[in-house]
Amino acid sequence: MSEHPDKELEDLLAQSRRARDAYRAAAADEQPLAEIDAAILAASRRQVGARPYDLKRGFVARWRVPLSMAAVLVLGTSLSLLFYEDKTHEKVMSDLPAPAAAPAAAPETQEQRPDGAGQPQADAQNGIAESAQAPAEEKRSEPSAEGSGTAGAQPSEVFKQQPKEVPAKAKMRDATAKPPHDAGIPSERERKSAATLEEVVRQAKEGQRKQEEAERRVRIEAESGAKETAGPPSQAVTPVAPGTSSASDTAAPSHTAGGTPRTAAAGASTAPASPPPAAPSATLPSRENDGAASSTADSRAGRSGVLAQEEGTQKPAEPVPPAGEAARLGRLKGDTADETRAMPSTAAAPQSAAPAAAPKAESSADPEGTTQKFMRKKQAPAELSATRLKSPDAWLEDIKLLWNADRKEEARTQLREFFKKYPDYALPSDFPLSKPDSTAP
Amino acid sequence: MLDQTEADETLMLRYRDGDAGAFAILYSRHKGSLHRFCLRMCNDKARAEEVYQDTWMNLIQAAERYRVEARFTTFLFQIARNRMIDLMRRDGREAFSLDDEEGQGVADSLAASSLNQPERMLDRKQDAARILAALDQLPPAQREAFLLHEEAELPLEEIAALTNVGRETVKSRLRYALARLREALGDSQ
């Protein structure tokens, strides 16, 4: 039934062809207005977001993405720089408290040094401890050689005076330009703290000198007292030198706060013939050997030995072969001609060299004690030659002690040598001896 | 880039996806037929252009929801028809009378009147005016069926679906419309 109507329709359409053609011919020219076409097409483009006819909006659309990217870049860069500056500033601020605590730690470190404390921790925190450990960097230190104690105080003072508004970039630049022990310390701040540093050094030297003089007096009086008694000389010395040999190994290197590390390092390198443990403590330091490079271990050993010398009989004496001791004594004797080379800061070493060597002689294999007697005989001149490295007042004080100890001939000899070095020096009024010209008391 | 022979539905899908050029092709294809449909159905040029423009605008706005469920022409002329009904209701005029009896009556009256036309109006140039006049005299349902068949080239099933009537009804309307037009042309053998 469905095919028949379709055929009907087809027949109908075929019969109506003329009418349909007439309609198409009549309606062919009927078209919508051009304005309507443009409006509809524009609306269709607006709907999908394409607006080629809107030049203003096209400009914005064309530059929207580049402008957005540029804005993001500018903002991102600005924020990154801002965060970087803040971070650097925080780092500088966080670095400041450690140096600020250094002055408080510096006296504590000095107090620990006689007890055998190791490296100054405050220096190590500031990155300047290398100067106290590495001999190569010690060589770079100033000629006055305040020592590790003062060197440890130096950065502390510097950091204490360091302004907080120092630019981070300037600090980084200084850190990269300076050697490691001076890293982060601008030269301007060093100059600012120079007065404070000098004062600290002067106080340290003064304290050291007083301590050495007191020890020297005690030692000489003890020796003179021992000489009067019938006991052997070594027994007069040994009470103040208990055999705690291990204590010297842990001695602080910077006890004397002035040039001690350098002296120790030099001593370690100037006694090649001596046995390794005793050689540093048995040699007299010389300035020419200060710059000799040595390992950190040697430097520590040298400092330990020097500390034993400085602490005199309180520190243990390590066994030294007689040959090395004799060589040392000979060198001590020859040092009288090298007085001008010696530094005042290194005078403490020979003072305690003889007392430290006495137990060594006792512990040596010499049954008859010939070396001991020799040492004992040369002990006082060795000490006095060491005292001549000191100031004239200290020297005269030593001569006075010799005189009072009834060692008058030695006192006269020392006085003659004194006036050889200081011919125009005026003796104090209470001095028991007069000038060597009269040679009479 | 754009294939001119591409199906209307494909072009509409491309336009839905943002291709404005696809819509331009669609528009160029169907603007004449839709415009004529609007003109013949409204019998008023201004109203016809209003319907025509609203139809395309509605198509543009409905593009996002477009899915291929029928011919594109069916979709397009459906929009136009609905817009036409809305305008007639707004103006207080009665919508398309799809009454077959009424259509039959109109057709009968047209057929009777066309039989009285003089034979000298049968030349081709005059045929256009007479056919258009006869088309204007057709009942709206028959006219709509004829226009949808001639302009939109819709089959009877599509016209039936679009006008919500049966296929036979559409066929009957079309048959009556063609008969009246033939009579207007003096071609009623």
Coordinates of N, CA and C in Angstrom, one line a residue, chain A residues 2 4-9 12-13 15-33 36-41 43-48 50, chain B residues 15 18 20 23-24 27 31-32 35-36 39-40 49 52-53 56-57 60 64 122 127-128 131-132 135 146-147 149-151 156 167-168 171 174-175 178 181-182 185 187:
Chain A
S2 N 2.1 1.1 0.6 CA 2.9 2.3 0.6 C 3.5 2.6 -0.7
H4 N 2.0 2.3 -3.6 CA 1.0 2.9 -4.5 C 0.9 4.4 -4.2
P5 N 0.8 4.8 -2.9 CA 0.8 6.3 -2.7 C 2.0 7.0 -3.2
D6 N 3.2 6.4 -3.1 CA 4.4 7.0 -3.5 C 4.3 7.2 -5.1
K7 N 3.8 6.2 -5.7 CA 3.7 6.3 -7.1 C 2.7 7.4 -7.5
E8 N 1.7 7.4 -6.6 CA 0.7 8.5 -6.8 C 1.4 9.9 -6.6
L9 N 2.2 10.0 -5.6 CA 2.9 11.2 -5.4 C 3.8 11.6 -6.6
L12 N 1.8 12.7 -9.3 CA 1.3 14.0 -9.1 C 2.4 15.1 -9.3
L13 N 3.6 14.7 -8.9 CA 4.7 15.7 -9.0 C 5.0 15.8 -10.5
Q15 N 3.0 15.4 -13.0 CA 1.9 16.2 -13.6 C 2.0 17.7 -13.3
S16 N 2.6 18.0 -12.1 CA 2.6 19.4 -11.6 C 4.0 20.0 -12.0
R17 N 4.7 19.4 -12.9 CA 6.0 20.0 -13.2 C 6.0 21.4 -13.7
R18 N 5.0 21.7 -14.5 CA 4.9 23.0 -15.0 C 4.6 24.0 -13.9
A19 N 3.7 23.6 -13.0 CA 3.4 24.5 -11.9 C 4.7 24.7 -11.0
R20 N 5.4 23.7 -10.8 CA 6.6 23.8 -9.9 C 7.7 24.7 -10.6
D21 N 7.8 24.4 -11.9 CA 8.8 25.2 -12.6 C 8.4 26.7 -12.6
A22 N 7.2 26.9 -12.8 CA 6.7 28.3 -12.8 C 6.9 28.9 -11.4
Y23 N 6.8 28.2 -10.3 CA 7.0 28.7 -9.0 C 8.5 29.0 -8.8
R24 N 9.4 28.1 -9.2 CA 10.8 28.4 -9.0 C 11.3 29.6 -9.9
A25 N 10.7 29.7 -11.0 CA 11.1 30.8 -11.9 C 10.6 32.1 -11.3
A26 N 9.5 32.1 -10.7 CA 9.0 33.3 -10.0 C 9.7 33.7 -8.8
A27 N 10.2 32.7 -8.0 CA 10.9 33.0 -6.8 C 12.4 33.0 -6.8
A28 N 12.9 32.8 -8.0 CA 14.4 32.8 -8.2 C 15.1 34.0 -7.8
D29 N 14.5 35.1 -8.0 CA 15.2 36.4 -7.8 C 14.9 36.9 -6.4
E30 N 14.2 36.2 -5.6 CA 13.9 36.7 -4.3 C 15.1 36.3 -3.3
Q31 N 15.8 37.2 -2.9 CA 16.9 37.0 -2.0 C 16.8 37.9 -0.8
P32 N 17.4 37.6 0.3 CA 17.3 38.5 1.5 C 18.2 39.7 1.3
L33 N 18.0 40.7 2.0 CA 18.8 41.9 1.9 C 20.3 41.6 2.3
I36 N 21.0 42.1 6.0 CA 20.5 41.0 6.9 C 21.6 39.9 6.8
D37 N 22.1 39.7 5.6 CA 23.2 38.7 5.5 C 24.4 39.0 6.3
A38 N 24.8 40.3 6.3 CA 26.0 40.7 7.1 C 25.7 40.6 8.5
A39 N 24.5 40.9 8.9 CA 24.2 40.9 10.4 C 24.2 39.4 10.9
I40 N 23.6 38.6 10.0 CA 23.6 37.2 10.4 C 25.0 36.5 10.5
L41 N 25.8 36.8 9.5 CA 27.2 36.3 9.5 C 28.0 36.8 10.6
A43 N 26.8 37.8 13.4 CA 26.4 37.2 14.6 C 26.9 35.7 14.8
S44 N 27.0 35.1 13.6 CA 27.6 33.7 13.7 C 29.0 33.7 14.1
R45 N 29.8 34.7 13.7 CA 31.2 34.8 14.1 C 31.3 35.2 15.5
R46 N 30.5 36.1 16.0 CA 30.5 36.5 17.4 C 30.3 35.3 18.3
Q47 N 29.4 34.5 17.8 CA 29.0 33.3 18.6 C 30.2 32.4 18.9
V48 N 31.0 32.2 17.9 CA 32.1 31.3 18.1 C 33.4 32.0 18.5
A50 N 35.1 34.4 16.9 CA 35.9 35.0 15.9 C 35.3 36.4 15.5
Chain B
Y15 N 30.6 24.2 12.7 CA 30.3 25.5 13.3 C 30.1 25.4 14.8
G18 N 33.2 25.8 16.5 CA 33.9 27.1 16.4 C 34.3 27.5 15.0
A20 N 33.6 29.3 12.0 CA 32.6 30.3 11.5 C 32.5 30.1 10.0
F23 N 29.5 27.9 8.9 CA 28.2 28.6 8.9 C 28.0 29.4 7.7
A24 N 29.0 30.0 7.2 CA 28.9 30.8 6.0 C 28.4 29.9 4.8
Y27 N 24.8 29.1 5.3 CA 24.0 30.2 5.1 C 23.8 30.4 3.6
K31 N 19.9 30.2 2.5 CA 19.3 31.5 2.7 C 18.2 31.8 1.8
G32 N 18.3 31.4 0.5 CA 17.2 31.7 -0.4 C 16.0 30.9 -0.2
H35 N 14.3 32.2 2.9 CA 13.7 33.5 2.8 C 12.4 33.4 2.0
R36 N 12.4 32.6 1.0 CA 11.2 32.4 0.2 C 10.1 31.7 1.0
L39 N 8.7 34.4 3.2 CA 7.9 35.3 2.4 C 6.5 34.7 2.1
R40 N 6.5 33.5 1.6 CA 5.3 32.9 1.2 C 4.4 32.5 2.4
E49 N 11.0 39.0 6.7 CA 12.4 39.2 7.1 C 12.7 39.1 8.5
Y52 N 12.8 35.5 9.1 CA 14.0 35.0 8.5 C 15.2 35.3 9.4
Q53 N 15.3 36.5 9.9 CA 16.5 36.9 10.7 C 16.5 36.2 12.1
W56 N 17.6 32.5 11.7 CA 19.1 32.3 11.7 C 19.7 32.6 13.1
M57 N 19.2 33.6 13.7 CA 19.8 34.0 15.0 C 19.5 32.8 16.0
I60 N 21.9 30.1 15.3 CA 23.3 30.4 15.8 C 23.3 30.2 17.3
E64 N 25.3 25.4 19.9 CA 26.0 24.7 21.0 C 25.3 23.4 21.3
L122 N -1.9 32.2 -19.8 CA -1.1 31.0 -19.7 C 0.3 31.1 -20.2
D127 N 2.8 33.1 -15.9 CA 2.7 31.9 -15.0 C 3.2 32.2 -13.6
A128 N 4.3 33.0 -13.5 CA 4.9 33.3 -12.2 C 4.0 34.0 -11.3
I131 N 1.0 31.9 -10.4 CA 1.4 30.8 -9.4 C 1.6 31.4 -8.0
L132 N 2.2 32.5 -8.0 CA 2.4 33.2 -6.7 C 1.0 33.6 -6.1
L135 N -0.6 30.6 -5.0 CA 0.0 30.1 -3.7 C -0.4 30.9 -2.5
F146 N 3.6 22.5 0.6 CA 4.2 22.7 -0.7 C 5.5 23.4 -0.6
L147 N 5.6 24.4 0.2 CA 6.9 25.1 0.4 C 8.0 24.2 1.0
H149 N 8.1 21.1 0.7 CA 8.6 20.2 -0.3 C 9.4 20.8 -1.4
E150 N 9.0 22.0 -1.8 CA 9.7 22.6 -2.9 C 11.0 23.4 -2.4
E151 N 10.9 24.1 -1.3 CA 12.0 24.9 -0.9 C 13.0 24.1 -0.1
L156 N 8.2 13.5 2.4 CA 7.0 13.6 3.1 C 7.1 13.2 4.6
R167 N 2.0 11.2 7.6 CA 2.6 11.4 6.3 C 1.5 11.5 5.2
E168 N 0.4 10.8 5.4 CA -0.7 10.8 4.4 C -1.4 12.2 4.4
K171 N 0.8 14.3 2.4 CA 0.7 13.9 1.0 C -0.6 14.5 0.5
L174 N -0.2 18.2 0.0 CA 0.6 18.5 -1.1 C -0.2 18.3 -2.4
R175 N -1.0 17.2 -2.4 CA -1.7 16.9 -3.6 C -2.7 18.1 -3.9
L178 N -0.8 21.2 -5.2 CA -0.4 21.1 -6.5 C -1.6 21.2 -7.5
L181 N -2.5 24.8 -7.9 CA -1.6 25.6 -8.6 C -1.7 25.2 -10.1
R182 N -1.9 24.0 -10.4 CA -2.1 23.6 -11.8 C -3.3 24.3 -12.3
L185 N -2.7 27.7 -13.3 CA -2.0 27.8 -14.5 C -2.8 27.3 -15.7
D187 N -3.5 24.3 -16.1 CA -2.9 23.0 -16.5 C -3.6 21.8 -15.9

